[in-house]
Coordinates of C-alpha atoms in Angstrom, one line a residue:
M1 CA 8.0 0.7 6.0
D2 CA 4.8 2.2 7.5
F3 CA 4.0 2.2 11.1
G4 CA 0.7 1.6 13.3
V5 CA -0.3 1.4 16.8
V6 CA -2.5 -1.3 18.3
L7 CA -4.9 -0.2 20.9
Q8 CA -7.5 -1.7 23.3
T9 CA -10.4 0.0 23.4
N10 CA -10.7 0.5 27.2
P11 CA -12.9 3.1 28.9
P12 CA -12.3 6.2 28.7
A13 CA -12.9 6.2 24.9
S14 CA -11.3 9.7 25.0
R15 CA -7.9 8.0 26.0
V16 CA -7.9 5.8 22.7
I17 CA -8.7 9.1 20.8
H18 CA -5.6 10.8 22.5
L19 CA -3.4 8.0 22.1
S20 CA -4.6 8.1 18.4
Q21 CA -3.8 11.5 17.9
L22 CA -0.2 11.4 19.5
A23 CA 0.4 8.2 17.0
E24 CA -0.4 10.5 14.0
A25 CA 1.8 13.3 15.3
H26 CA 4.4 11.1 16.0
G27 CA 4.2 9.8 12.0
F28 CA 2.3 6.6 12.6
S29 CA -0.2 5.8 9.3
H30 CA -2.4 3.2 11.1
V31 CA -4.3 3.0 14.3
W32 CA -5.9 -0.5 15.0
T33 CA -7.4 -2.0 17.7
F34 CA -8.8 -5.2 19.1
D35 CA -12.1 -6.3 18.3
S36 CA -14.0 -8.1 21.2
H37 CA -17.1 -6.6 21.9
L38 CA -17.6 -8.0 25.6
L39 CA -13.9 -7.6 26.6
W40 CA -13.6 -4.0 25.7
E41 CA -15.8 -1.0 24.1
E42 CA -17.3 -1.4 20.5
P43 CA -14.3 -0.3 18.6
Y44 CA -16.4 0.6 15.5
V45 CA -17.9 3.5 17.3
I46 CA -14.8 4.6 18.6
Y47 CA -13.2 4.6 15.0
S48 CA -15.4 7.4 14.2
A49 CA -14.2 9.7 17.0
I50 CA -10.8 8.7 16.0
L51 CA -11.3 10.0 12.4
A52 CA -13.0 13.0 13.4
A53 CA -9.9 13.8 15.4
T54 CA -7.1 13.0 13.3
R55 CA -6.5 14.0 9.6
R56 CA -4.2 11.2 8.2
V57 CA -4.0 7.8 9.9
T58 CA -6.0 4.8 8.6
V59 CA -8.1 3.0 11.3
G60 CA -9.2 -0.7 11.5
P61 CA -9.5 -4.0 13.9
L62 CA -6.6 -6.2 14.3
V63 CA -8.6 -8.2 14.1
T64 CA -12.4 -8.8 13.5
N65 CA -14.0 -12.1 12.5
P66 CA -16.9 -13.5 10.4
A67 CA -18.5 -15.2 13.4
T68 CA -19.4 -12.3 15.7
R69 CA -21.0 -9.7 13.2
D70 CA -22.7 -10.0 10.0
W71 CA -20.4 -9.8 7.3
T72 CA -23.0 -7.1 5.7
V73 CA -23.0 -5.2 8.6
T74 CA -19.3 -5.3 8.5
A75 CA -19.0 -4.0 5.1
S76 CA -21.9 -1.5 5.7
I77 CA -19.9 -0.1 8.8
F78 CA -16.5 0.5 6.7
A79 CA -18.4 1.7 3.5
T80 CA -20.3 4.6 6.0
L81 CA -16.8 5.6 7.6
N82 CA -15.2 5.9 4.1
E83 CA -18.3 8.1 3.0
M84 CA -17.9 10.3 6.3
Y85 CA -14.1 10.4 6.5
G86 CA -12.7 9.4 3.2
N87 CA -11.2 6.1 2.5
R88 CA -9.4 5.5 5.6
T89 CA -10.2 2.3 6.7
V90 CA -8.7 -1.1 6.3
C91 CA -10.2 -4.4 7.6
G92 CA -8.0 -6.8 9.5
I93 CA -9.7 -10.3 9.8
G94 CA -8.9 -13.5 11.4
R95 CA -11.0 -17.1 12.4
G96 CA -11.8 -15.4 15.5
D97 CA -10.1 -15.7 19.1
S98 CA -11.3 -14.0 22.1
A99 CA -13.9 -12.7 20.4
V100 CA -15.6 -16.2 19.8
R101 CA -14.0 -18.3 22.7
V102 CA -15.3 -15.8 25.3
T103 CA -18.7 -16.8 24.4
N104 CA -17.8 -20.5 24.3
G105 CA -18.0 -20.1 20.4
R106 CA -15.7 -21.8 17.9
P107 CA -13.5 -20.4 15.5
S108 CA -14.7 -19.8 12.1
T109 CA -13.7 -22.2 9.2
M110 CA -11.5 -21.7 6.2
T111 CA -14.4 -21.6 4.2
E112 CA -16.5 -19.3 6.0
L113 CA -13.3 -16.9 6.4
R114 CA -12.7 -16.8 2.6
E115 CA -16.3 -16.3 2.1
S116 CA -16.7 -13.4 4.4
I117 CA -13.4 -11.6 3.3
H118 CA -15.1 -11.6 -0.3
V119 CA -18.7 -10.6 0.7
I120 CA -16.9 -7.4 3.2
R121 CA -14.3 -6.4 0.5
E122 CA -17.1 -6.4 -2.4
L123 CA -19.6 -4.6 -0.5
A124 CA -17.3 -2.2 1.3
N125 CA -15.6 -1.4 -2.4
S126 CA -19.2 -0.3 -3.5
R127 CA -19.7 -3.3 -5.8
P128 CA -22.1 -5.9 -6.1
V129 CA -21.7 -9.4 -4.6
E130 CA -23.9 -12.7 -4.6
Y131 CA -24.7 -13.3 -0.7
K132 CA -27.2 -16.1 0.4
G133 CA -28.9 -16.4 -3.0
A134 CA -29.5 -12.7 -3.3
T135 CA -27.4 -10.2 -5.3
L136 CA -26.7 -7.2 -2.7
Q137 CA -25.0 -3.7 -3.2
F138 CA -25.2 -0.7 -1.0
P139 CA -27.1 1.9 -3.1
W140 CA -25.8 4.8 -1.2
S141 CA -22.2 3.9 -1.5
R142 CA -19.9 5.5 -4.0
G143 CA -16.2 5.0 -4.5
S144 CA -15.4 3.2 -1.2
E145 CA -12.0 1.5 -1.3
L146 CA -11.1 -1.2 1.5
D147 CA -8.4 -3.7 1.5
V148 CA -8.7 -7.0 3.7
W149 CA -5.8 -7.9 5.4
V150 CA -5.9 -11.5 6.8
A151 CA -4.1 -12.6 10.2
A152 CA -2.8 -16.3 10.0
Y153 CA -0.4 -18.5 11.5
G154 CA -1.1 -22.1 10.4
P155 CA -0.6 -23.7 7.0
M156 CA -3.7 -23.5 5.7
A157 CA -4.5 -19.9 6.8
L158 CA -1.5 -19.1 5.4
K159 CA -2.5 -20.9 1.8
L160 CA -5.6 -18.4 2.1
T161 CA -4.0 -15.5 2.7
G162 CA -1.6 -15.8 -0.3
E163 CA -4.6 -16.7 -2.3
V164 CA -7.2 -13.9 -1.8
A165 CA -5.6 -11.2 1.1
D166 CA -4.8 -8.0 0.4
G167 CA -2.7 -7.9 3.1
F168 CA -1.1 -10.4 5.6
I169 CA -1.0 -9.9 9.5
L170 CA 1.7 -11.8 11.5
Q171 CA 1.3 -11.4 15.2
L172 CA 4.6 -11.9 16.4
A173 CA 8.2 -10.2 15.7
D174 CA 10.3 -13.4 15.3
V175 CA 12.3 -13.1 12.6
D176 CA 13.0 -16.6 11.6
I177 CA 9.2 -17.5 11.9
A178 CA 8.6 -14.3 9.9
E179 CA 10.8 -15.3 7.2
W180 CA 8.8 -18.8 7.2
M181 CA 5.5 -17.3 7.0
I182 CA 6.2 -14.5 4.5
R183 CA 7.7 -16.9 2.2
T184 CA 4.7 -19.5 2.6
V185 CA 2.0 -16.5 1.8
R186 CA 4.2 -15.5 -1.0
D187 CA 4.6 -19.0 -2.4
A188 CA 0.6 -19.6 -2.0
A189 CA 0.4 -16.0 -4.0
A190 CA 2.4 -17.2 -6.7
A191 CA 1.0 -20.5 -7.2
A192 CA -2.6 -19.0 -7.2
G193 CA -1.3 -16.5 -10.0
R194 CA -1.5 -13.4 -7.9
D195 CA 1.7 -11.1 -7.7
P196 CA 3.2 -11.5 -4.1
D197 CA 4.4 -7.9 -4.5
A198 CA 1.0 -6.7 -4.7
I199 CA 0.2 -7.9 -0.9
A200 CA 1.2 -5.7 2.2
F201 CA 3.0 -7.9 5.2
C202 CA 2.4 -6.5 8.5
V203 CA 4.1 -7.6 11.7
A204 CA 2.4 -6.8 14.6
A205 CA 3.8 -7.2 18.3
P206 CA 4.3 -5.2 21.6
M207 CA 7.0 -2.5 21.1
Y208 CA 8.6 -1.2 24.3
I209 CA 11.4 1.5 24.5
G210 CA 13.3 1.1 27.8
T211 CA 16.2 -0.3 29.5
D212 CA 15.1 -2.0 32.3
R213 CA 14.6 -5.8 30.4
A214 CA 12.8 -7.6 33.4
H215 CA 10.5 -5.1 33.3
M216 CA 9.9 -4.8 30.0
I217 CA 9.7 -8.6 29.8
D218 CA 7.2 -8.9 32.6
Q219 CA 4.7 -6.3 31.2
T220 CA 4.8 -7.9 27.6
R221 CA 4.6 -11.4 28.8
W222 CA 0.9 -11.2 28.0
F223 CA 1.9 -11.3 24.6
G224 CA 3.1 -15.0 24.2
G225 CA 0.0 -16.3 26.0
M226 CA -2.2 -14.6 23.1
V227 CA 0.0 -15.9 20.7
G228 CA -0.5 -19.5 22.5
N229 CA -3.9 -19.6 22.0
H230 CA -3.5 -19.6 18.3
V231 CA -0.5 -21.9 18.5
A232 CA -2.4 -24.6 20.5
D233 CA -4.8 -24.7 17.7
I234 CA -2.3 -25.5 15.3
V235 CA -0.4 -28.5 17.7
A236 CA -4.0 -30.1 17.9
K237 CA -4.5 -30.3 14.3
Y238 CA -1.0 -30.7 13.0
G239 CA 0.9 -32.3 16.0
A240 CA 4.0 -30.5 17.9
H241 CA 6.2 -31.2 15.1
G242 CA 4.1 -30.8 12.2
S243 CA 4.4 -28.0 9.1
V244 CA 5.2 -25.0 11.3
P245 CA 8.6 -24.2 12.9
D246 CA 9.4 -25.8 16.3
A247 CA 10.3 -22.5 17.4
L248 CA 6.6 -21.5 17.4
T249 CA 5.3 -24.5 19.3
D250 CA 7.5 -25.8 21.9
Y251 CA 7.1 -23.0 24.2
I252 CA 3.2 -23.9 24.7
A253 CA 4.3 -27.4 26.3
G254 CA 3.5 -25.9 29.9
R255 CA 0.1 -24.3 28.9
T256 CA -2.5 -25.2 30.9
G257 CA -5.3 -22.8 30.6
Y258 CA -6.3 -19.3 29.5
D259 CA -8.6 -16.6 31.2
Y260 CA -9.8 -14.3 28.5
N261 CA -10.9 -11.9 30.7
S262 CA -7.1 -10.9 31.3
H263 CA -6.7 -11.0 27.5
G264 CA -3.9 -8.6 26.5
R265 CA -3.1 -7.0 29.8
A266 CA 0.0 -6.5 31.4
G267 CA 0.4 -8.3 34.8
N268 CA -1.6 -11.2 33.2
D269 CA -1.3 -14.0 36.2
H270 CA -1.8 -17.2 33.9
V271 CA 1.2 -17.0 31.3
D272 CA 3.7 -17.9 33.5
F273 CA 4.6 -20.6 31.0
V274 CA 6.0 -18.4 28.5
P275 CA 9.9 -18.2 29.0
D276 CA 11.6 -14.7 28.7
E277 CA 13.0 -15.6 25.6
I278 CA 10.0 -16.1 23.6
V279 CA 8.9 -12.6 24.9
E280 CA 12.4 -11.3 23.6
R281 CA 11.5 -13.0 20.4
F282 CA 7.9 -12.1 19.8
C283 CA 8.3 -8.5 20.8
I284 CA 10.6 -5.6 20.3
L285 CA 12.2 -4.3 23.5
G286 CA 14.7 -2.3 24.2
T287 CA 16.4 1.1 23.3
A288 CA 15.6 2.8 20.3
E289 CA 18.8 1.5 18.4
E290 CA 17.9 -2.3 19.1
H291 CA 14.3 -1.5 17.9
I292 CA 15.5 -0.1 14.4
E293 CA 17.9 -3.2 14.2
K294 CA 15.2 -5.9 14.5
L295 CA 12.8 -3.8 12.1
E296 CA 15.7 -3.5 9.4
R297 CA 15.6 -7.0 9.8
L298 CA 12.4 -7.5 9.3
R299 CA 12.1 -4.8 6.5
A300 CA 14.4 -7.1 4.6
L301 CA 12.5 -9.8 4.5
G302 CA 9.5 -7.7 3.1
V303 CA 7.8 -6.7 5.9
T304 CA 5.8 -3.3 4.5
Q305 CA 4.3 -2.3 8.0
F306 CA 5.1 -2.7 11.9
A307 CA 2.2 -2.2 14.1
G308 CA 3.2 -1.8 17.6
Y309 CA 0.9 -3.3 20.7
L310 CA 1.0 -0.5 23.4
Q311 CA -0.8 -2.6 26.2
H312 CA 2.0 -1.7 28.8
D313 CA 2.8 1.4 31.2
N314 CA 5.3 3.2 29.0
K315 CA 2.9 4.3 26.0
E316 CA 3.5 8.1 25.6
E317 CA 7.4 7.3 25.5
T318 CA 7.4 4.6 23.3
L319 CA 5.7 6.9 20.9
R320 CA 7.8 9.6 21.2
V321 CA 10.8 7.8 20.6
Y322 CA 9.4 6.0 17.9
G323 CA 8.4 9.4 16.6
E324 CA 11.8 11.1 17.0
T325 CA 14.4 8.3 16.4
V326 CA 12.7 5.1 14.9
I327 CA 10.3 6.0 12.3
P328 CA 12.9 8.7 11.1
A329 CA 15.8 6.0 10.8
L330 CA 13.8 3.7 8.8
Q331 CA 12.5 6.1 6.2
L332 CA 16.1 7.9 5.7
H333 CA 17.3 4.0 5.0
V334 CA 14.5 3.7 2.6
T335 CA 15.5 7.1 1.2
A336 CA 19.2 6.7 1.0
K337 CA 18.7 3.3 -0.8
A338 CA 16.3 4.7 -3.3

């Protein structure tokens, strides 16, 4: 299992770069960031600085979307970073949440998402692509490599992921829900004639090393609110007891609204509707041993990467314990089985 860290590009950018260096030193393979250009600093500028300050980590958005950036511009950014620093980028993409909703926009359609994945991937892999009636290719790009991982929750998005994505990003760490969603993606891949084992499966959720349960839950309750935005869309389309597990949809009954100015922040004052049980299920909290136990269960489902959000007050200590205890324990397990 690989390990990533998910950061927000809050100023100063030097802090984001420092945390990326710490993550690499502690054995993390990926550094992901949010991508909402109004709420935080521009991530792609900061990626260049992260790549210059590190040697091994792969960087990318978790996640971008087809609506706020021209697809050819997105592809050009990745191809440029790959030319400058080697092939150390990955593109996480979804329909769009905070980046589009903060301007009263709408998430992209499934058709737009599918088409954007194709255009971005072909161009960023130094290949030609048909786009808006023209054949396009970066004449300066040689040997660039980019995988595109799709973030999804609902049945249609999961089906699309299985059909076209290089990886699946599930933004919650509930084992039961993860089992259902991974199976759904794998089934869609098989039905499309693809090898399900060729798809990366990434679970992304807050990770907090500590012993004060109430404090950890308070620091990560924001995540249930963030997930609730996507769940609300699913409920609106499929109903509260439709094609997705009730465990994912039941808790948003008390949701009354959402302030994107507090998106992804600890101490968020409008996520009281998220019960403690959901925080525990969606996140990975507690001692190193508790983290290892839950990660082992996720790994057994086929999860190939855990990406931990660090939007809380215990960033450095969580990175340290992961580097010294959690990551070696998961790697030792794989080595022993091999």
